[in-house]
PDB file of C-alpha atoms in Angstrom:
ATOM      1  CA  LEU A   1      29.021 -25.378 -88.108  1.00  0.00           C
ATOM      2  CA  GLN A   2      29.678 -28.800 -86.545  1.00  0.00           C
ATOM      3  CA  GLN A   3      26.909 -27.939 -83.961  1.00  0.00           C
ATOM      4  CA  LYS A   4      24.496 -27.234 -86.888  1.00  0.00           C
ATOM      5  CA  SER A   5      25.492 -30.475 -88.523  1.00  0.00           C
ATOM      6  CA  VAL A   6      24.854 -32.435 -85.327  1.00  0.00           C
ATOM      7  CA  LYS A   7      21.517 -30.750 -84.995  1.00  0.00           C
ATOM      8  CA  CYS A   8      20.626 -31.657 -88.522  1.00  0.00           C
ATOM      9  CA  ASP A   9      21.507 -35.187 -87.902  1.00  0.00           C
ATOM     10  CA  GLY A  10      19.340 -35.209 -84.744  1.00  0.00           C
ATOM     11  CA  ASP A  11      16.451 -33.671 -86.542  1.00  0.00           C
ATOM     12  CA  LEU A  12      16.838 -36.193 -89.391  1.00  0.00           C
ATOM     13  CA  THR A  13      16.880 -39.092 -86.859  1.00  0.00           C
ATOM     14  CA  LEU A  14      13.874 -37.725 -85.120  1.00  0.00           C
ATOM     15  CA  SER A  15      12.078 -37.207 -88.425  1.00  0.00           C
ATOM     16  CA  ARG A  16      12.881 -40.883 -89.444  1.00  0.00           C
ATOM     17  CA  ASP A  17      11.676 -42.103 -86.083  1.00  0.00           C
ATOM     18  CA  GLN A  18       8.439 -40.129 -86.455  1.00  0.00           C
ATOM     19  CA  ASN A  19       8.004 -41.433 -89.983  1.00  0.00           C
ATOM     20  CA  THR A  20       8.610 -44.991 -88.852  1.00  0.00           C
ATOM     21  CA  GLU A  21       6.047 -44.502 -86.034  1.00  0.00           C
ATOM     22  CA  LEU A  22       3.492 -43.049 -88.544  1.00  0.00           C
ATOM     23  CA  VAL A  23       4.038 -45.930 -90.998  1.00  0.00           C
ATOM     24  CA  GLY A  24       3.516 -48.362 -88.096  1.00  0.00           C
ATOM     25  CA  LYS A  25       0.348 -46.542 -87.119  1.00  0.00           C
ATOM     26  CA  VAL A  26      -0.907 -46.631 -90.786  1.00  0.00           C
ATOM     27  CA  GLU A  27      -0.167 -50.295 -90.961  1.00  0.00           C
ATOM     28  CA  ALA A  28      -1.907 -50.954 -87.617  1.00  0.00           C
ATOM     29  CA  MET A  29      -4.948 -49.035 -88.865  1.00  0.00           C
ATOM     30  CA  GLY A  30      -4.954 -51.096 -92.056  1.00  0.00           C
ATOM     31  CA  GLN A  31      -4.851 -54.217 -89.961  1.00  0.00           C
ATOM     32  CA  ASP A  32      -7.804 -52.958 -87.893  1.00  0.00           C
ATOM     33  CA  MET A  33      -9.672 -52.089 -90.952  1.00  0.00           C
ATOM     34  CA  GLY A  34      -9.004 -55.648 -92.253  1.00  0.00           C
ATOM     35  CA  ALA A  35     -10.261 -57.180 -89.087  1.00  0.00           C
ATOM     36  CA  LEU A  36     -13.283 -55.050 -89.017  1.00  0.00           C
ATOM     37  CA  SER A  37     -13.996 -56.055 -92.669  1.00  0.00           C
ATOM     38  CA  ASN A  38     -13.678 -59.735 -91.809  1.00  0.00           C
ATOM     39  CA  GLU A  39     -15.933 -59.252 -88.777  1.00  0.00           C
ATOM     40  CA  LYS A  40     -18.431 -57.451 -90.990  1.00  0.00           C
ATOM     41  CA  GLN A  41     -18.429 -60.341 -93.492  1.00  0.00           C
ATOM     42  CA  ASN A  42     -18.676 -62.923 -90.674  1.00  0.00           C
ATOM     43  CA  LEU A  43     -21.732 -61.006 -89.379  1.00  0.00           C
ATOM     44  CA  VAL A  44     -23.275 -60.988 -92.880  1.00  0.00           C
ATOM     45  CA  ASN A  45     -22.575 -64.747 -93.293  1.00  0.00           C
ATOM     46  CA  GLU A  46     -24.117 -65.426 -89.838  1.00  0.00           C
ATOM     47  CA  ARG A  47     -27.165 -63.357 -90.680  1.00  0.00           C
ATOM     48  CA  MET A  48     -27.631 -65.145 -93.984  1.00  0.00           C
ATOM     49  CA  ALA A  49     -27.445 -68.583 -92.259  1.00  0.00           C
ATOM     50  CA  LEU A  50     -29.807 -67.416 -89.623  1.00  0.00           C
ATOM     51  CA  SER A  51     -32.235 -66.200 -92.370  1.00  0.00           C
ATOM     52  CA  LYS A  52     -32.000 -69.656 -94.019  1.00  0.00           C
ATOM     53  CA  GLU A  53     -32.745 -71.388 -90.776  1.00  0.00           C
ATOM     54  CA  VAL A  54     -35.751 -69.146 -90.267  1.00  0.00           C
ATOM     55  CA  ASP A  55     -37.074 -69.881 -93.739  1.00  0.00           C
ATOM     56  CA  GLU A  56     -36.558 -73.591 -93.206  1.00  0.00           C
ATOM     57  CA  LEU A  57     -38.406 -73.450 -89.936  1.00  0.00           C
ATOM     58  CA  LYS A  58     -41.220 -71.612 -91.658  1.00  0.00           C
ATOM     59  CA  ARG A  59     -41.366 -74.157 -94.446  1.00  0.00           C
ATOM     60  CA  ILE A  60     -41.518 -77.051 -91.960  1.00  0.00           C
ATOM     61  CA  ARG A  61     -44.257 -75.288 -90.030  1.00  0.00           C
ATOM     62  CA  ALA A  62     -46.285 -74.653 -93.141  1.00  0.00           C
ATOM     63  CA  ALA A  63     -45.930 -78.264 -94.281  1.00  0.00           C
ATOM     64  CA  ALA A  64     -47.038 -79.543 -90.909  1.00  0.00           C
ATOM     65  CA  GLU A  65     -50.018 -77.241 -90.786  1.00  0.00           C
ATOM     66  CA  LYS A  66     -50.977 -78.393 -94.354  1.00  0.00           C
ATOM     67  CA  ARG A  67     -50.756 -82.057 -93.225  1.00  0.00           C
ATOM     68  CA  GLU A  68     -52.917 -81.195 -90.114  1.00  0.00           C
ATOM     69  CA  GLN A  69     -55.443 -79.520 -92.302  1.00  0.00           C
ATOM     70  CA  GLU A  70     -55.511 -82.422 -94.659  1.00  0.00           C
ATOM     71  CA  LEU A  71     -55.971 -84.886 -91.767  1.00  0.00           C
ATOM     72  CA  LYS A  72     -58.858 -82.786 -90.462  1.00  0.00           C
ATOM     73  CA  THR A  73     -60.414 -82.568 -93.921  1.00  0.00           C
ATOM     74  CA  LEU A  74     -60.089 -86.389 -94.420  1.00  0.00           C
ATOM     75  CA  MET A  75     -61.493 -87.021 -90.933  1.00  0.00           C
ATOM     76  CA  SER A  76     -64.481 -84.807 -91.601  1.00  0.00           C
ATOM     77  CA  LYS A  77     -65.289 -86.464 -94.998  1.00  0.00           C
ATOM     78  CA  LEU A  78     -64.917 -89.933 -93.732  1.00  0.00           C
ATOM     79  CA  GLN A  79     -66.451 -89.426 -90.238  1.00  0.00           C
ATOM     80  CA  THR A  80     -69.505 -91.649 -90.978  1.00  0.00           C
ATOM     81  CA  MET A  81     -67.252 -94.606 -91.756  1.00  0.00           C
ATOM     82  CA  VAL A  82     -64.896 -93.791 -88.893  1.00  0.00           C
ATOM     83  CA  ASP A  83     -67.831 -93.750 -86.473  1.00  0.00           C
ATOM     84  CA  ALA A  84     -69.147 -96.994 -87.982  1.00  0.00           C
ATOM     85  CA  GLY A  85     -65.754 -98.698 -87.384  1.00  0.00           C
ATOM     86  CA  THR A  86     -65.376 -99.335 -91.138  1.00  0.00           C
ATOM     87  CA  LEU A  87     -62.027 -97.675 -91.233  1.00  0.00           C
ATOM     88  CA  GLU A  88     -59.576 -95.519 -89.162  1.00  0.00           C
ATOM     89  CA  VAL A  89     -57.687 -92.237 -90.061  1.00  0.00           C
ATOM     90  CA  LYS A  90     -54.442 -91.955 -88.272  1.00  0.00           C
ATOM     91  CA  VAL A  91     -50.791 -90.954 -88.338  1.00  0.00           C
ATOM     92  CA  ARG A  92     -48.291 -93.840 -88.144  1.00  0.00           C
ATOM     93  CA  ASN A  93     -44.537 -93.574 -88.316  1.00  0.00           C
ATOM     94  CA  GLY A  94     -44.983 -90.025 -89.506  1.00  0.00           C
ATOM     95  CA  LEU A  95     -47.324 -90.910 -92.273  1.00  0.00           C
ATOM     96  CA  MET A  96     -50.928 -90.014 -92.558  1.00  0.00           C
ATOM     97  CA  LEU A  97     -53.082 -93.000 -93.598  1.00  0.00           C
ATOM     98  CA  VAL A  98     -56.470 -94.622 -93.896  1.00  0.00           C
ATOM     99  CA  GLN A  99     -56.553 -98.116 -92.350  1.00  0.00           C
ATOM    100  CA  LEU A 100     -59.013-100.847 -93.213  1.00  0.00           C
ATOM    101  CA  SER A 101     -59.258-104.273 -91.602  1.00  0.00           C
ATOM    102  CA  SER A 102     -58.531-107.035 -94.226  1.00  0.00           C
ATOM    103  CA  ASP A 103     -61.284-109.203 -92.581  1.00  0.00           C
ATOM    104  CA  VAL A 104     -63.798-106.406 -93.407  1.00  0.00           C
ATOM    105  CA  VAL A 105     -62.555-106.171 -97.037  1.00  0.00           C
ATOM    106  CA  PHE A 106     -61.572-109.660 -98.024  1.00  0.00           C
ATOM    107  CA  PRO A 107     -62.564-113.273 -97.151  1.00  0.00           C
ATOM    108  CA  PRO A 108     -60.023-115.379 -95.358  1.00  0.00           C
ATOM    109  CA  GLY A 109     -57.042-116.108 -97.617  1.00  0.00           C
ATOM    110  CA  GLY A 110     -58.782-114.421-100.579  1.00  0.00           C
ATOM    111  CA  THR A 111     -58.410-111.265-102.631  1.00  0.00           C
ATOM    112  CA  ARG A 112     -61.980-110.719-104.033  1.00  0.00           C
ATOM    113  CA  ILE A 113     -63.391-107.597-102.232  1.00  0.00           C
ATOM    114  CA  LYS A 114     -66.541-108.349-100.264  1.00  0.00           C
ATOM    115  CA  PRO A 115     -69.675-106.663-101.596  1.00  0.00           C
ATOM    116  CA  GLU A 116     -70.320-104.987 -98.367  1.00  0.00           C
ATOM    117  CA  ALA A 117     -66.824-103.520 -98.441  1.00  0.00           C
ATOM    118  CA  GLN A 118     -67.269-102.047-101.999  1.00  0.00           C
ATOM    119  CA  GLU A 119     -69.569 -99.306-100.797  1.00  0.00           C
ATOM    120  CA  ALA A 120     -67.031 -98.077 -98.247  1.00  0.00           C
ATOM    121  CA  LEU A 121     -64.267 -98.095-100.907  1.00  0.00           C
ATOM    122  CA  GLN A 122     -66.417 -96.263-103.300  1.00  0.00           C
ATOM    123  CA  GLU A 123     -67.068 -93.490-100.680  1.00  0.00           C
ATOM    124  CA  LEU A 124     -63.273 -93.527 -99.996  1.00  0.00           C
ATOM    125  CA  ALA A 125     -62.515 -93.025-103.686  1.00  0.00           C
ATOM    126  CA  ALA A 126     -64.716 -89.992-103.811  1.00  0.00           C
ATOM    127  CA  THR A 127     -62.724 -88.483-100.988  1.00  0.00           C
ATOM    128  CA  LEU A 128     -59.325 -89.417-102.200  1.00  0.00           C
ATOM    129  CA  SER A 129     -60.131 -87.919-105.744  1.00  0.00           C
ATOM    130  CA  GLN A 130     -60.432 -84.452-104.057  1.00  0.00           C
ATOM    131  CA  PHE A 131     -56.634 -84.654-103.071  1.00  0.00           C
ATOM    132  CA  GLN A 132     -55.259 -84.799-106.665  1.00  0.00           C
ATOM    133  CA  ASP A 133     -52.176 -82.896-105.689  1.00  0.00           C
ATOM    134  CA  ARG A 134     -51.239 -85.934-103.535  1.00  0.00           C
ATOM    135  CA  LYS A 135     -49.979 -89.391-104.221  1.00  0.00           C
ATOM    136  CA  PHE A 136     -51.307 -92.388-102.458  1.00  0.00           C
ATOM    137  CA  GLN A 137     -49.968 -95.902-101.901  1.00  0.00           C
ATOM    138  CA  VAL A 138     -52.157 -98.824-100.937  1.00  0.00           C
ATOM    139  CA  VAL A 139     -50.219-101.272 -98.838  1.00  0.00           C
ATOM    140  CA  GLY A 140     -51.519-104.685 -97.932  1.00  0.00           C
ATOM    141  CA  HIS A 141     -50.457-106.418 -94.712  1.00  0.00           C
ATOM    142  CA  SER A 142     -50.957-109.954 -93.591  1.00  0.00           C
ATOM    143  CA  ASP A 143     -50.372-111.586 -90.185  1.00  0.00           C
ATOM    144  CA  VAL A 144     -47.636-114.278 -89.433  1.00  0.00           C
ATOM    145  CA  THR A 145     -49.773-117.173 -90.536  1.00  0.00           C
ATOM    146  CA  PRO A 146     -47.904-118.706 -93.478  1.00  0.00           C
ATOM    147  CA  ILE A 147     -49.740-119.331 -96.729  1.00  0.00           C
ATOM    148  CA  HIS A 148     -48.546-121.836 -99.488  1.00  0.00           C
ATOM    149  CA  THR A 149     -50.812-122.028-102.586  1.00  0.00           C
ATOM    150  CA  ALA A 150     -50.134-122.127-106.225  1.00  0.00           C
ATOM    151  CA  ARG A 151     -51.473-118.586-106.499  1.00  0.00           C
ATOM    152  CA  PHE A 152     -49.806-117.251-103.349  1.00  0.00           C
ATOM    153  CA  PRO A 153     -46.630-118.995-102.472  1.00  0.00           C
ATOM    154  CA  SER A 154     -46.225-116.555 -99.582  1.00  0.00           C
ATOM    155  CA  ASN A 155     -47.789-113.673 -97.820  1.00  0.00           C
ATOM    156  CA  TRP A 156     -45.861-111.315-100.108  1.00  0.00           C
ATOM    157  CA  GLU A 157     -48.084-112.309-102.937  1.00  0.00           C
ATOM    158  CA  LEU A 158     -51.289-112.373-100.908  1.00  0.00           C
ATOM    159  CA  SER A 159     -50.652-108.847 -99.427  1.00  0.00           C
ATOM    160  CA  THR A 160     -49.639-107.360-102.722  1.00  0.00           C
ATOM    161  CA  GLN A 161     -52.546-108.819-104.566  1.00  0.00           C
ATOM    162  CA  ARG A 162     -54.987-107.465-101.994  1.00  0.00           C
ATOM    163  CA  ALA A 163     -53.512-103.967-102.470  1.00  0.00           C
ATOM    164  CA  ILE A 164     -53.826-104.319-106.186  1.00  0.00           C
ATOM    165  CA  GLU A 165     -57.455-105.243-105.923  1.00  0.00           C
ATOM    166  CA  VAL A 166     -58.217-102.199-103.781  1.00  0.00           C
ATOM    167  CA  VAL A 167     -56.266 -99.957-106.212  1.00  0.00           C
ATOM    168  CA  ARG A 168     -58.253-101.237-109.165  1.00  0.00           C
ATOM    169  CA  LEU A 169     -61.537-100.654-107.430  1.00  0.00           C
ATOM    170  CA  LEU A 170     -60.510 -97.089-106.294  1.00  0.00           C
ATOM    171  CA  ILE A 171     -59.431 -96.292-109.984  1.00  0.00           C
ATOM    172  CA  GLU A 172     -62.743 -97.664-111.302  1.00  0.00           C
ATOM    173  CA  GLN A 173     -64.458 -95.244-108.857  1.00  0.00           C
ATOM    174  CA  GLY A 174     -62.671 -92.194-110.181  1.00  0.00           C
ATOM    175  CA  VAL A 175     -59.285 -91.968-108.407  1.00  0.00           C
ATOM    176  CA  PRO A 176     -56.759 -91.013-111.126  1.00  0.00           C
ATOM    177  CA  PRO A 177     -54.361 -93.884-111.686  1.00  0.00           C
ATOM    178  CA  GLN A 178     -51.375 -91.437-111.870  1.00  0.00           C
ATOM    179  CA  ILE A 179     -51.719 -90.704-108.185  1.00  0.00           C
ATOM    180  CA  ILE A 180     -52.143 -94.205-106.684  1.00  0.00           C
ATOM    181  CA  SER A 181     -49.918 -97.356-106.396  1.00  0.00           C
ATOM    182  CA  ALA A 182     -49.961-100.687-104.725  1.00  0.00           C
ATOM    183  CA  ALA A 183     -47.467-102.524-102.576  1.00  0.00           C
ATOM    184  CA  GLY A 184     -47.351-105.494-100.157  1.00  0.00           C
ATOM    185  CA  ALA A 185     -45.634-105.741 -96.858  1.00  0.00           C
ATOM    186  CA  ALA A 186     -46.492-109.335 -96.027  1.00  0.00           C
ATOM    187  CA  GLU A 187     -46.196-109.912 -92.214  1.00  0.00           C
ATOM    188  CA  TYR A 188     -43.290-107.703 -91.740  1.00  0.00           C
ATOM    189  CA  ASP A 189     -44.957-104.416 -90.546  1.00  0.00           C
ATOM    190  CA  PRO A 190     -47.228-105.531 -87.701  1.00  0.00           C
ATOM    191  CA  LEU A 191     -49.275-103.204 -85.523  1.00  0.00           C
ATOM    192  CA  VAL A 192     -48.879-105.671 -82.759  1.00  0.00           C
ATOM    193  CA  ASP A 193     -46.053-108.215 -82.270  1.00  0.00           C
ATOM    194  CA  SER A 194     -48.144-110.956 -81.030  1.00  0.00           C
ATOM    195  CA  ASP A 195     -49.793-114.231 -82.207  1.00  0.00           C
ATOM    196  CA  LEU A 196     -52.952-113.812 -80.198  1.00  0.00           C
ATOM    197  CA  PRO A 197     -56.064-114.277 -82.392  1.00  0.00           C
ATOM    198  CA  GLU A 198     -57.241-110.661 -81.767  1.00  0.00           C
ATOM    199  CA  ASP A 199     -53.764-109.304 -82.565  1.00  0.00           C
ATOM    200  CA  LEU A 200     -53.487-111.293 -85.731  1.00  0.00           C
ATOM    201  CA  THR A 201     -56.836-109.867 -86.821  1.00  0.00           C
ATOM    202  CA  MET A 202     -55.554-106.288 -86.067  1.00  0.00           C
ATOM    203  CA  ASN A 203     -52.369-107.017 -88.221  1.00  0.00           C
ATOM    204  CA  ARG A 204     -54.424-108.118 -91.214  1.00  0.00           C
ATOM    205  CA  ARG A 205     -55.132-104.820 -92.893  1.00  0.00           C
ATOM    206  CA  VAL A 206     -55.057-102.603 -95.884  1.00  0.00           C
ATOM    207  CA  GLU A 207     -53.635 -99.046 -95.483  1.00  0.00           C
ATOM    208  CA  ILE A 208     -53.972 -96.114 -97.952  1.00  0.00           C
ATOM    209  CA  VAL A 209     -50.895 -93.918 -97.271  1.00  0.00           C
ATOM    210  CA  PHE A 210     -50.569 -90.326 -98.103  1.00  0.00           C
ATOM    211  CA  VAL A 211     -47.214 -90.298 -99.738  1.00  0.00           C
ATOM    212  CA  PRO A 212     -45.082 -87.338 -98.488  1.00  0.00           C
ATOM    213  CA  LYS A 213     -43.680 -85.038-101.106  1.00  0.00           C
ATOM    214  CA  ILE A 214     -39.881 -84.961-101.108  1.00  0.00           C
ATOM    215  CA  ASP A 215     -39.741 -81.037-100.889  1.00  0.00           C
ATOM    216  CA  GLU A 216     -41.755 -81.258 -97.651  1.00  0.00           C
ATOM    217  CA  LEU A 217     -39.107 -83.296 -95.883  1.00  0.00           C
ATOM    218  CA  PRO A 218     -36.473 -81.449 -93.821  1.00  0.00           C
ATOM    219  CA  GLY A 219     -33.200 -81.113 -95.681  1.00  0.00           C
ATOM    220  CA  PHE A 220     -34.612 -82.387 -98.901  1.00  0.00           C
ATOM    221  CA  GLU A 221     -36.527 -79.409-100.112  1.00  0.00           C
ATOM    222  CA  HIS A 222     -33.959 -78.614-102.969  1.00  0.00           C
ATOM    223  CA  LEU A 223     -34.536 -82.063-104.524  1.00  0.00           C
ATOM    224  CA  GLY A 224     -38.177 -81.310-105.233  1.00  0.00           C
ATOM    225  CA  LYS A 225     -37.288 -78.184-107.401  1.00  0.00           C
TER     226      LYS A 225
END
């Protein structure tokens, strides 16, 4: 009887050990499954992040292609004036713009548009009117030569008034006022940092800037929605 009791105790101990081992295996399997679940979720998150990056790259590429096409369209429509040297179409500081020399448009120190410049601006207005999903800003630029008159105490007033005069004429020629604005930069955005006469002439200019849409800029697309 004692032998049977000892045997039963041994069997019970073995059974307990096996049960403990089995519980340990079950717990380990649970941990493995948890780890696999976490790994799966991480992969899902990585895939979603990668998909967003791909979508962002596609959006940036599409915006760049649209700007390139707009530039080509603008160039083709204004080619006659570009060839004549009346204006330039260019990309500067990441902005697409039309550039006219102030000396071509205005008399020295004045803001009345020259008669010979009005025809060019009329043709420009006809072209800009075809881009009604865009906004434009006309920016006047002066050289470093100071001006001190009752009407223009500084180059800020002169450059801004020149931009306003161009805007008024463009609106008169059919550009919707809702898509165009005026600004002056005085002498603080020169093309050439020089006081040579030819460089001063280059810096005196009027630019019609294609204003970028906020949702076309990387990282800001959600603000445009």
